[in-house]
């Protein structure tokens, strides 16, 4: 059946039930009940998103760094290009200061779904698989377009670059970029770049849990594209492309794919630089 996009009470209650389930699952597994049960649902959801975000960021970063810098030392990254421990700790520090603010956005998105302001639907069986996949594709195209232009304007509008985005671009060489740089942004910068995910909920029917999963998958993806390893998997905007972005500042603003850069004339292929990313 088609989702009732008018925010019907039945759907709103399902969103509330889902939030309560996710909160109990994560917070109940990691914290004493006395620390979170009495909190309003909004703050429970924020706390769940915060703890989940920290775990995803640190675990994906640590495991990936351990694999490429130690288990596969000199295979993917030359020893002299491995970022220093000081650089990685600085990136972690910047990301941890911003993480509480990052988590406000998905928390607000969930709240707006609960009160019926979005076009989200709670269950996969609310629509057909064909419709789900079509909506998901439209959602991803919207997010790609939005992130491309937000990212590009963060470079083109000088005050935005100076006061927001420059925090991320202090990492501009292979021996300073690491998976931990993926979320090392000024808090407002990170929120602006994630905003297309939330704006999409108001115009595209989206399965809310899929939306939340996409945000956490994006956190893992940002770690991957900062490891300086060019996988050369078309049309993926991999680390080779993104490393060029960190060195030229004028190319490869896209996120998951190269299509927006190709369409708007900002694409630079690592293979055009002799196969080198630096």
PDB file of N, CA and C in Angstrom, residues 8-111:
ATOM      1  N   UNK A   8      -0.444  10.557   9.258  1.00  0.00           N
ATOM      2  CA  UNK A   8      -1.523   9.965  10.046  1.00  0.00           C
ATOM      3  C   UNK A   8      -1.012   9.470  11.385  1.00  0.00           C
ATOM      4  N   UNK A   9      -1.939   9.420  12.350  1.00  0.00           N
ATOM      5  CA  UNK A   9      -1.564   9.052  13.710  1.00  0.00           C
ATOM      6  C   UNK A   9      -0.947   7.681  13.820  1.00  0.00           C
ATOM      7  N   UNK A  10      -1.444   6.708  13.009  1.00  0.00           N
ATOM      8  CA  UNK A  10      -0.906   5.355  13.073  1.00  0.00           C
ATOM      9  C   UNK A  10       0.579   5.350  12.736  1.00  0.00           C
ATOM     10  N   UNK A  11       0.963   6.063  11.698  1.00  0.00           N
ATOM     11  CA  UNK A  11       2.365   6.106  11.312  1.00  0.00           C
ATOM     12  C   UNK A  11       3.209   6.824  12.359  1.00  0.00           C
ATOM     13  N   UNK A  12       2.667   7.886  12.911  1.00  0.00           N
ATOM     14  CA  UNK A  12       3.426   8.621  13.928  1.00  0.00           C
ATOM     15  C   UNK A  12       3.728   7.721  15.122  1.00  0.00           C
ATOM     16  N   UNK A  13       2.772   6.910  15.515  1.00  0.00           N
ATOM     17  CA  UNK A  13       3.013   6.026  16.656  1.00  0.00           C
ATOM     18  C   UNK A  13       4.070   4.981  16.334  1.00  0.00           C
ATOM     19  N   UNK A  14       4.097   4.507  15.091  1.00  0.00           N
ATOM     20  CA  UNK A  14       5.128   3.549  14.708  1.00  0.00           C
ATOM     21  C   UNK A  14       6.519   4.179  14.772  1.00  0.00           C
ATOM     22  N   UNK A  15       6.643   5.453  14.370  1.00  0.00           N
ATOM     23  CA  UNK A  15       7.932   6.135  14.486  1.00  0.00           C
ATOM     24  C   UNK A  15       8.352   6.243  15.955  1.00  0.00           C
ATOM     25  N   UNK A  16       7.396   6.552  16.815  1.00  0.00           N
ATOM     26  CA  UNK A  16       7.683   6.642  18.252  1.00  0.00           C
ATOM     27  C   UNK A  16       8.109   5.283  18.789  1.00  0.00           C
ATOM     28  N   UNK A  17       7.403   4.237  18.393  1.00  0.00           N
ATOM     29  CA  UNK A  17       7.740   2.891  18.849  1.00  0.00           C
ATOM     30  C   UNK A  17       9.147   2.500  18.389  1.00  0.00           C
ATOM     31  N   UNK A  18       9.473   2.841  17.148  1.00  0.00           N
ATOM     32  CA  UNK A  18      10.810   2.527  16.638  1.00  0.00           C
ATOM     33  C   UNK A  18      11.887   3.265  17.424  1.00  0.00           C
ATOM     34  N   UNK A  19      11.667   4.558  17.681  1.00  0.00           N
ATOM     35  CA  UNK A  19      12.651   5.332  18.446  1.00  0.00           C
ATOM     36  C   UNK A  19      12.843   4.727  19.833  1.00  0.00           C
ATOM     37  N   UNK A  20      11.741   4.348  20.469  1.00  0.00           N
ATOM     38  CA  UNK A  20      11.845   3.746  21.804  1.00  0.00           C
ATOM     39  C   UNK A  20      12.618   2.430  21.743  1.00  0.00           C
ATOM     40  N   UNK A  21      12.371   1.636  20.699  1.00  0.00           N
ATOM     41  CA  UNK A  21      13.081   0.362  20.557  1.00  0.00           C
ATOM     42  C   UNK A  21      14.581   0.590  20.364  1.00  0.00           C
ATOM     43  N   UNK A  22      14.949   1.492  19.463  1.00  0.00           N
ATOM     44  CA  UNK A  22      16.373   1.768  19.226  1.00  0.00           C
ATOM     45  C   UNK A  22      17.036   2.323  20.477  1.00  0.00           C
ATOM     46  N   UNK A  23      16.328   3.183  21.190  1.00  0.00           N
ATOM     47  CA  UNK A  23      16.896   3.756  22.410  1.00  0.00           C
ATOM     48  C   UNK A  23      17.118   2.687  23.471  1.00  0.00           C
ATOM     49  N   UNK A  24      16.122   1.830  23.645  1.00  0.00           N
ATOM     50  CA  UNK A  24      16.282   0.741  24.629  1.00  0.00           C
ATOM     51  C   UNK A  24      17.412  -0.192  24.229  1.00  0.00           C
ATOM     52  N   UNK A  25      17.504  -0.487  22.936  1.00  0.00           N
ATOM     53  CA  UNK A  25      18.509  -1.438  22.473  1.00  0.00           C
ATOM     54  C   UNK A  25      19.921  -0.924  22.738  1.00  0.00           C
ATOM     55  N   UNK A  26      20.196   0.319  22.358  1.00  0.00           N
ATOM     56  CA  UNK A  26      21.563   0.828  22.501  1.00  0.00           C
ATOM     57  C   UNK A  26      21.826   1.354  23.905  1.00  0.00           C
ATOM     58  N   UNK A  27      20.979   2.248  24.384  1.00  0.00           N
ATOM     59  CA  UNK A  27      21.227   2.846  25.697  1.00  0.00           C
ATOM     60  C   UNK A  27      21.080   1.806  26.801  1.00  0.00           C
ATOM     61  N   UNK A  28      20.071   0.935  26.661  1.00  0.00           N
ATOM     62  CA  UNK A  28      19.873  -0.096  27.678  1.00  0.00           C
ATOM     63  C   UNK A  28      21.009  -1.097  27.733  1.00  0.00           C
ATOM     64  N   UNK A  29      21.721  -1.260  26.598  1.00  0.00           N
ATOM     65  CA  UNK A  29      22.843  -2.199  26.558  1.00  0.00           C
ATOM     66  C   UNK A  29      24.121  -1.604  27.130  1.00  0.00           C
ATOM     67  N   UNK A  30      24.242  -0.264  27.116  1.00  0.00           N
ATOM     68  CA  UNK A  30      25.509   0.369  27.469  1.00  0.00           C
ATOM     69  C   UNK A  30      25.461   1.214  28.732  1.00  0.00           C
ATOM     70  N   UNK A  31      24.272   1.640  29.140  1.00  0.00           N
ATOM     71  CA  UNK A  31      24.174   2.570  30.269  1.00  0.00           C
ATOM     72  C   UNK A  31      23.204   2.051  31.319  1.00  0.00           C
ATOM     73  N   UNK A  32      23.425   2.399  32.586  1.00  0.00           N
ATOM     74  CA  UNK A  32      22.427   2.079  33.616  1.00  0.00           C
ATOM     75  C   UNK A  32      21.114   2.817  33.321  1.00  0.00           C
ATOM     76  N   UNK A  33      20.001   2.182  33.621  1.00  0.00           N
ATOM     77  CA  UNK A  33      18.705   2.795  33.331  1.00  0.00           C
ATOM     78  C   UNK A  33      18.552   4.162  33.980  1.00  0.00           C
ATOM     79  N   UNK A  34      19.151   4.335  35.148  1.00  0.00           N
ATOM     80  CA  UNK A  34      18.970   5.595  35.869  1.00  0.00           C
ATOM     81  C   UNK A  34      19.569   6.786  35.139  1.00  0.00           C
ATOM     82  N   UNK A  35      20.450   6.540  34.161  1.00  0.00           N
ATOM     83  CA  UNK A  35      21.110   7.642  33.459  1.00  0.00           C
ATOM     84  C   UNK A  35      20.334   8.139  32.243  1.00  0.00           C
ATOM     85  N   UNK A  36      19.344   7.350  31.773  1.00  0.00           N
ATOM     86  CA  UNK A  36      18.674   7.764  30.539  1.00  0.00           C
ATOM     87  C   UNK A  36      17.166   7.568  30.493  1.00  0.00           C
ATOM     88  N   UNK A  37      16.611   6.647  31.280  1.00  0.00           N
ATOM     89  CA  UNK A  37      15.185   6.326  31.180  1.00  0.00           C
ATOM     90  C   UNK A  37      14.308   7.537  31.480  1.00  0.00           C
ATOM     91  N   UNK A  38      14.712   8.375  32.404  1.00  0.00           N
ATOM     92  CA  UNK A  38      13.883   9.515  32.796  1.00  0.00           C
ATOM     93  C   UNK A  38      13.997  10.697  31.832  1.00  0.00           C
ATOM     94  N   UNK A  39      14.909  10.613  30.871  1.00  0.00           N
ATOM     95  CA  UNK A  39      15.068  11.709  29.918  1.00  0.00           C
ATOM     96  C   UNK A  39      13.893  11.747  28.946  1.00  0.00           C
ATOM     97  N   UNK A  40      13.508  12.932  28.485  1.00  0.00           N
ATOM     98  CA  UNK A  40      12.509  12.998  27.403  1.00  0.00           C
ATOM     99  C   UNK A  40      13.005  12.237  26.178  1.00  0.00           C
ATOM    100  N   UNK A  41      12.064  11.741  25.363  1.00  0.00           N
ATOM    101  CA  UNK A  41      12.449  10.914  24.215  1.00  0.00           C
ATOM    102  C   UNK A  41      13.429  11.645  23.300  1.00  0.00           C
ATOM    103  N   UNK A  42      13.249  12.945  23.087  1.00  0.00           N
ATOM    104  CA  UNK A  42      14.144  13.686  22.209  1.00  0.00           C
ATOM    105  C   UNK A  42      15.586  13.563  22.680  1.00  0.00           C
ATOM    106  N   UNK A  43      15.807  13.704  23.978  1.00  0.00           N
ATOM    107  CA  UNK A  43      17.174  13.637  24.500  1.00  0.00           C
ATOM    108  C   UNK A  43      17.683  12.201  24.556  1.00  0.00           C
ATOM    109  N   UNK A  44      16.779  11.247  24.768  1.00  0.00           N
ATOM    110  CA  UNK A  44      17.180   9.839  24.657  1.00  0.00           C
ATOM    111  C   UNK A  44      17.681   9.554  23.234  1.00  0.00           C
ATOM    112  N   UNK A  45      16.942  10.057  22.242  1.00  0.00           N
ATOM    113  CA  UNK A  45      17.306   9.819  20.845  1.00  0.00           C
ATOM    114  C   UNK A  45      18.632  10.499  20.515  1.00  0.00           C
ATOM    115  N   UNK A  46      18.807  11.724  21.013  1.00  0.00           N
ATOM    116  CA  UNK A  46      20.086  12.411  20.783  1.00  0.00           C
ATOM    117  C   UNK A  46      21.233  11.609  21.404  1.00  0.00           C
ATOM    118  N   UNK A  47      21.038  11.124  22.637  1.00  0.00           N
ATOM    119  CA  UNK A  47      22.084  10.369  23.319  1.00  0.00           C
ATOM    120  C   UNK A  47      22.391   9.079  22.565  1.00  0.00           C
ATOM    121  N   UNK A  48      21.363   8.411  22.072  1.00  0.00           N
ATOM    122  CA  UNK A  48      21.578   7.205  21.268  1.00  0.00           C
ATOM    123  C   UNK A  48      22.361   7.516  19.995  1.00  0.00           C
ATOM    124  N   UNK A  49      21.984   8.597  19.307  1.00  0.00           N
ATOM    125  CA  UNK A  49      22.709   8.978  18.100  1.00  0.00           C
ATOM    126  C   UNK A  49      24.149   9.371  18.402  1.00  0.00           C
ATOM    127  N   UNK A  50      24.337  10.037  19.530  1.00  0.00           N
ATOM    128  CA  UNK A  50      25.693  10.457  19.912  1.00  0.00           C
ATOM    129  C   UNK A  50      26.581   9.243  20.198  1.00  0.00           C
ATOM    130  N   UNK A  51      26.095   8.339  21.030  1.00  0.00           N
ATOM    131  CA  UNK A  51      26.893   7.154  21.361  1.00  0.00           C
ATOM    132  C   UNK A  51      27.118   6.311  20.113  1.00  0.00           C
ATOM    133  N   UNK A  52      26.080   6.137  19.305  1.00  0.00           N
ATOM    134  CA  UNK A  52      26.237   5.378  18.073  1.00  0.00           C
ATOM    135  C   UNK A  52      27.226   6.032  17.128  1.00  0.00           C
ATOM    136  N   UNK A  53      27.171   7.361  17.013  1.00  0.00           N
ATOM    137  CA  UNK A  53      28.100   8.076  16.152  1.00  0.00           C
ATOM    138  C   UNK A  53      29.544   7.945  16.608  1.00  0.00           C
ATOM    139  N   UNK A  54      29.757   8.073  17.903  1.00  0.00           N
ATOM    140  CA  UNK A  54      31.110   7.933  18.448  1.00  0.00           C
ATOM    141  C   UNK A  54      31.645   6.531  18.191  1.00  0.00           C
ATOM    142  N   UNK A  55      30.812   5.519  18.431  1.00  0.00           N
ATOM    143  CA  UNK A  55      31.248   4.128  18.227  1.00  0.00           C
ATOM    144  C   UNK A  55      31.580   3.864  16.757  1.00  0.00           C
ATOM    145  N   UNK A  56      30.716   4.311  15.853  1.00  0.00           N
ATOM    146  CA  UNK A  56      30.965   4.092  14.428  1.00  0.00           C
ATOM    147  C   UNK A  56      32.239   4.800  14.000  1.00  0.00           C
ATOM    148  N   UNK A  57      32.405   6.048  14.422  1.00  0.00           N
ATOM    149  CA  UNK A  57      33.581   6.828  14.029  1.00  0.00           C
ATOM    150  C   UNK A  57      34.872   6.202  14.557  1.00  0.00           C
ATOM    151  N   UNK A  58      34.914   5.913  15.847  1.00  0.00           N
ATOM    152  CA  UNK A  58      36.157   5.401  16.437  1.00  0.00           C
ATOM    153  C   UNK A  58      36.463   3.984  15.974  1.00  0.00           C
ATOM    154  N   UNK A  59      35.456   3.115  15.960  1.00  0.00           N
ATOM    155  CA  UNK A  59      35.719   1.729  15.585  1.00  0.00           C
ATOM    156  C   UNK A  59      36.107   1.605  14.118  1.00  0.00           C
ATOM    157  N   UNK A  60      35.378   2.287  13.224  1.00  0.00           N
ATOM    158  CA  UNK A  60      35.733   2.210  11.807  1.00  0.00           C
ATOM    159  C   UNK A  60      37.100   2.829  11.567  1.00  0.00           C
ATOM    160  N   UNK A  61      37.394   3.948  12.235  1.00  0.00           N
ATOM    161  CA  UNK A  61      38.699   4.589  12.073  1.00  0.00           C
ATOM    162  C   UNK A  61      39.835   3.730  12.585  1.00  0.00           C
ATOM    163  N   UNK A  62      39.678   3.181  13.793  1.00  0.00           N
ATOM    164  CA  UNK A  62      40.750   2.366  14.385  1.00  0.00           C
ATOM    165  C   UNK A  62      40.997   1.101  13.574  1.00  0.00           C
ATOM    166  N   UNK A  63      39.925   0.409  13.200  1.00  0.00           N
ATOM    167  CA  UNK A  63      40.106  -0.836  12.455  1.00  0.00           C
ATOM    168  C   UNK A  63      40.724  -0.583  11.086  1.00  0.00           C
ATOM    169  N   UNK A  64      40.280   0.480  10.405  1.00  0.00           N
ATOM    170  CA  UNK A  64      40.818   0.762   9.081  1.00  0.00           C
ATOM    171  C   UNK A  64      42.275   1.205   9.162  1.00  0.00           C
ATOM    172  N   UNK A  65      42.591   2.048  10.133  1.00  0.00           N
ATOM    173  CA  UNK A  65      43.993   2.473  10.315  1.00  0.00           C
ATOM    174  C   UNK A  65      44.880   1.289  10.663  1.00  0.00           C
ATOM    175  N   UNK A  66      44.388   0.430  11.532  1.00  0.00           N
ATOM    176  CA  UNK A  66      45.181  -0.741  11.911  1.00  0.00           C
ATOM    177  C   UNK A  66      45.454  -1.615  10.694  1.00  0.00           C
ATOM    178  N   UNK A  67      44.460  -1.766   9.836  1.00  0.00           N
ATOM    179  CA  UNK A  67      44.611  -2.619   8.661  1.00  0.00           C
ATOM    180  C   UNK A  67      45.587  -2.019   7.651  1.00  0.00           C
ATOM    181  N   UNK A  68      45.391  -0.751   7.286  1.00  0.00           N
ATOM    182  CA  UNK A  68      46.199  -0.186   6.189  1.00  0.00           C
ATOM    183  C   UNK A  68      47.566   0.302   6.648  1.00  0.00           C
ATOM    184  N   UNK A  69      47.700   0.687   7.923  1.00  0.00           N
ATOM    185  CA  UNK A  69      48.976   1.242   8.383  1.00  0.00           C
ATOM    186  C   UNK A  69      49.873   0.222   9.069  1.00  0.00           C
ATOM    187  N   UNK A  70      49.265  -0.893   9.567  1.00  0.00           N
ATOM    188  CA  UNK A  70      50.059  -1.868  10.311  1.00  0.00           C
ATOM    189  C   UNK A  70      50.006  -3.262   9.681  1.00  0.00           C
ATOM    190  N   UNK A  71      48.803  -3.816   9.530  1.00  0.00           N
ATOM    191  CA  UNK A  71      48.735  -5.147   8.932  1.00  0.00           C
ATOM    192  C   UNK A  71      49.226  -5.138   7.490  1.00  0.00           C
ATOM    193  N   UNK A  72      48.896  -4.080   6.747  1.00  0.00           N
ATOM    194  CA  UNK A  72      49.298  -3.968   5.340  1.00  0.00           C
ATOM    195  C   UNK A  72      50.287  -2.819   5.152  1.00  0.00           C
ATOM    196  N   UNK A  73      51.196  -2.686   6.076  1.00  0.00           N
ATOM    197  CA  UNK A  73      52.174  -1.603   6.026  1.00  0.00           C
ATOM    198  C   UNK A  73      52.990  -1.695   4.726  1.00  0.00           C
ATOM    199  N   UNK A  74      53.112  -0.578   4.046  1.00  0.00           N
ATOM    200  CA  UNK A  74      53.846  -0.463   2.778  1.00  0.00           C
ATOM    201  C   UNK A  74      53.130  -1.100   1.588  1.00  0.00           C
ATOM    202  N   UNK A  75      51.949  -1.697   1.824  1.00  0.00           N
ATOM    203  CA  UNK A  75      51.191  -2.265   0.716  1.00  0.00           C
ATOM    204  C   UNK A  75      50.317  -1.198   0.067  1.00  0.00           C
ATOM    205  N   UNK A  76      49.545  -0.495   0.888  1.00  0.00           N
ATOM    206  CA  UNK A  76      48.654   0.543   0.383  1.00  0.00           C
ATOM    207  C   UNK A  76      49.236   1.944   0.546  1.00  0.00           C
ATOM    208  N   UNK A  77      49.951   2.153   1.629  1.00  0.00           N
ATOM    209  CA  UNK A  77      50.495   3.481   1.939  1.00  0.00           C
ATOM    210  C   UNK A  77      51.967   3.322   2.291  1.00  0.00           C
ATOM    211  N   UNK A  78      52.871   4.047   1.613  1.00  0.00           N
ATOM    212  CA  UNK A  78      54.295   3.973   1.967  1.00  0.00           C
ATOM    213  C   UNK A  78      54.516   4.400   3.418  1.00  0.00           C
ATOM    214  N   UNK A  79      55.510   3.829   4.044  1.00  0.00           N
ATOM    215  CA  UNK A  79      55.772   4.124   5.449  1.00  0.00           C
ATOM    216  C   UNK A  79      55.944   5.606   5.696  1.00  0.00           C
ATOM    217  N   UNK A  80      56.639   6.299   4.787  1.00  0.00           N
ATOM    218  CA  UNK A  80      56.883   7.725   5.003  1.00  0.00           C
ATOM    219  C   UNK A  80      55.657   8.587   4.746  1.00  0.00           C
ATOM    220  N   UNK A  81      54.565   7.975   4.271  1.00  0.00           N
ATOM    221  CA  UNK A  81      53.328   8.728   4.040  1.00  0.00           C
ATOM    222  C   UNK A  81      52.259   8.429   5.090  1.00  0.00           C
ATOM    223  N   UNK A  82      52.562   7.557   6.045  1.00  0.00           N
ATOM    224  CA  UNK A  82      51.610   7.260   7.105  1.00  0.00           C
ATOM    225  C   UNK A  82      51.481   8.472   8.027  1.00  0.00           C
ATOM    226  N   UNK A  83      50.266   8.927   8.290  1.00  0.00           N
ATOM    227  CA  UNK A  83      50.097  10.097   9.156  1.00  0.00           C
ATOM    228  C   UNK A  83      50.682   9.847  10.543  1.00  0.00           C
ATOM    229  N   UNK A  84      51.153  10.898  11.151  1.00  0.00           N
ATOM    230  CA  UNK A  84      51.706  10.773  12.497  1.00  0.00           C
ATOM    231  C   UNK A  84      50.592  10.537  13.508  1.00  0.00           C
ATOM    232  N   UNK A  85      50.963   9.965  14.630  1.00  0.00           N
ATOM    233  CA  UNK A  85      49.985   9.759  15.697  1.00  0.00           C
ATOM    234  C   UNK A  85      49.412  11.099  16.157  1.00  0.00           C
ATOM    235  N   UNK A  86      50.263  12.137  16.153  1.00  0.00           N
ATOM    236  CA  UNK A  86      49.804  13.464  16.567  1.00  0.00           C
ATOM    237  C   UNK A  86      48.708  13.975  15.632  1.00  0.00           C
ATOM    238  N   UNK A  87      48.889  13.785  14.318  1.00  0.00           N
ATOM    239  CA  UNK A  87      47.881  14.231  13.358  1.00  0.00           C
ATOM    240  C   UNK A  87      46.564  13.499  13.578  1.00  0.00           C
ATOM    241  N   UNK A  88      46.629  12.193  13.780  1.00  0.00           N
ATOM    242  CA  UNK A  88      45.398  11.422  13.952  1.00  0.00           C
ATOM    243  C   UNK A  88      44.694  11.785  15.259  1.00  0.00           C
ATOM    244  N   UNK A  89      45.464  12.016  16.324  1.00  0.00           N
ATOM    245  CA  UNK A  89      44.851  12.420  17.593  1.00  0.00           C
ATOM    246  C   UNK A  89      44.192  13.789  17.483  1.00  0.00           C
ATOM    247  N   UNK A  90      44.808  14.690  16.706  1.00  0.00           N
ATOM    248  CA  UNK A  90      44.198  16.008  16.486  1.00  0.00           C
ATOM    249  C   UNK A  90      42.874  15.856  15.738  1.00  0.00           C
ATOM    250  N   UNK A  91      42.851  14.997  14.727  1.00  0.00           N
ATOM    251  CA  UNK A  91      41.615  14.776  13.978  1.00  0.00           C
ATOM    252  C   UNK A  91      40.526  14.194  14.882  1.00  0.00           C
ATOM    253  N   UNK A  92      40.892  13.248  15.715  1.00  0.00           N
ATOM    254  CA  UNK A  92      39.924  12.666  16.647  1.00  0.00           C
ATOM    255  C   UNK A  92      39.390  13.738  17.588  1.00  0.00           C
ATOM    256  N   UNK A  93      40.279  14.598  18.068  1.00  0.00           N
ATOM    257  CA  UNK A  93      39.869  15.668  18.981  1.00  0.00           C
ATOM    258  C   UNK A  93      38.861  16.606  18.321  1.00  0.00           C
ATOM    259  N   UNK A  94      39.143  17.014  17.079  1.00  0.00           N
ATOM    260  CA  UNK A  94      38.227  17.910  16.361  1.00  0.00           C
ATOM    261  C   UNK A  94      36.870  17.226  16.158  1.00  0.00           C
ATOM    262  N   UNK A  95      36.883  15.961  15.747  1.00  0.00           N
ATOM    263  CA  UNK A  95      35.636  15.233  15.502  1.00  0.00           C
ATOM    264  C   UNK A  95      34.838  15.045  16.784  1.00  0.00           C
ATOM    265  N   UNK A  96      35.503  14.763  17.892  1.00  0.00           N
ATOM    266  CA  UNK A  96      34.801  14.535  19.149  1.00  0.00           C
ATOM    267  C   UNK A  96      34.163  15.815  19.677  1.00  0.00           C
ATOM    268  N   UNK A  97      34.798  16.949  19.434  1.00  0.00           N
ATOM    269  CA  UNK A  97      34.192  18.224  19.844  1.00  0.00           C
ATOM    270  C   UNK A  97      32.950  18.539  19.022  1.00  0.00           C
ATOM    271  N   UNK A  98      32.955  18.102  17.763  1.00  0.00           N
ATOM    272  CA  UNK A  98      31.829  18.394  16.875  1.00  0.00           C
ATOM    273  C   UNK A  98      30.704  17.364  16.991  1.00  0.00           C
ATOM    274  N   UNK A  99      31.014  16.154  17.448  1.00  0.00           N
ATOM    275  CA  UNK A  99      30.037  15.067  17.422  1.00  0.00           C
ATOM    276  C   UNK A  99      28.725  15.382  18.143  1.00  0.00           C
ATOM    277  N   UNK A 100      28.744  16.023  19.317  1.00  0.00           N
ATOM    278  CA  UNK A 100      27.455  16.326  19.959  1.00  0.00           C
ATOM    279  C   UNK A 100      26.551  17.185  19.085  1.00  0.00           C
ATOM    280  N   UNK A 101      27.149  18.084  18.320  1.00  0.00           N
ATOM    281  CA  UNK A 101      26.374  18.960  17.447  1.00  0.00           C
ATOM    282  C   UNK A 101      25.920  18.224  16.190  1.00  0.00           C
ATOM    283  N   UNK A 102      26.783  17.370  15.642  1.00  0.00           N
ATOM    284  CA  UNK A 102      26.373  16.576  14.479  1.00  0.00           C
ATOM    285  C   UNK A 102      25.078  15.819  14.774  1.00  0.00           C
ATOM    286  N   UNK A 103      24.981  15.280  15.968  1.00  0.00           N
ATOM    287  CA  UNK A 103      23.886  14.362  16.289  1.00  0.00           C
ATOM    288  C   UNK A 103      22.560  15.071  16.515  1.00  0.00           C
ATOM    289  N   UNK A 104      22.586  16.399  16.580  1.00  0.00           N
ATOM    290  CA  UNK A 104      21.337  17.143  16.705  1.00  0.00           C
ATOM    291  C   UNK A 104      20.486  16.987  15.446  1.00  0.00           C
ATOM    292  N   UNK A 105      21.129  16.985  14.273  1.00  0.00           N
ATOM    293  CA  UNK A 105      20.377  16.963  13.016  1.00  0.00           C
ATOM    294  C   UNK A 105      19.541  15.691  12.843  1.00  0.00           C
ATOM    295  N   UNK A 106      20.121  14.486  12.951  1.00  0.00           N
ATOM    296  CA  UNK A 106      19.262  13.298  12.818  1.00  0.00           C
ATOM    297  C   UNK A 106      18.229  13.189  13.931  1.00  0.00           C
ATOM    298  N   UNK A 107      18.544  13.727  15.102  1.00  0.00           N
ATOM    299  CA  UNK A 107      17.571  13.711  16.195  1.00  0.00           C
ATOM    300  C   UNK A 107      16.362  14.570  15.855  1.00  0.00           C
ATOM    301  N   UNK A 108      16.609  15.754  15.302  1.00  0.00           N
ATOM    302  CA  UNK A 108      15.507  16.613  14.868  1.00  0.00           C
ATOM    303  C   UNK A 108      14.715  15.938  13.749  1.00  0.00           C
ATOM    304  N   UNK A 109      15.419  15.290  12.815  1.00  0.00           N
ATOM    305  CA  UNK A 109      14.737  14.598  11.718  1.00  0.00           C
ATOM    306  C   UNK A 109      13.790  13.530  12.254  1.00  0.00           C
ATOM    307  N   UNK A 110      14.247  12.763  13.223  1.00  0.00           N
ATOM    308  CA  UNK A 110      13.388  11.731  13.807  1.00  0.00           C
ATOM    309  C   UNK A 110      12.179  12.356  14.493  1.00  0.00           C
ATOM    310  N   UNK A 111      12.413  13.453  15.210  1.00  0.00           N
ATOM    311  CA  UNK A 111      11.308  14.122  15.906  1.00  0.00           C
ATOM    312  C   UNK A 111      10.269  14.637  14.907  1.00  0.00           C
TER     313      UNK A 111
END
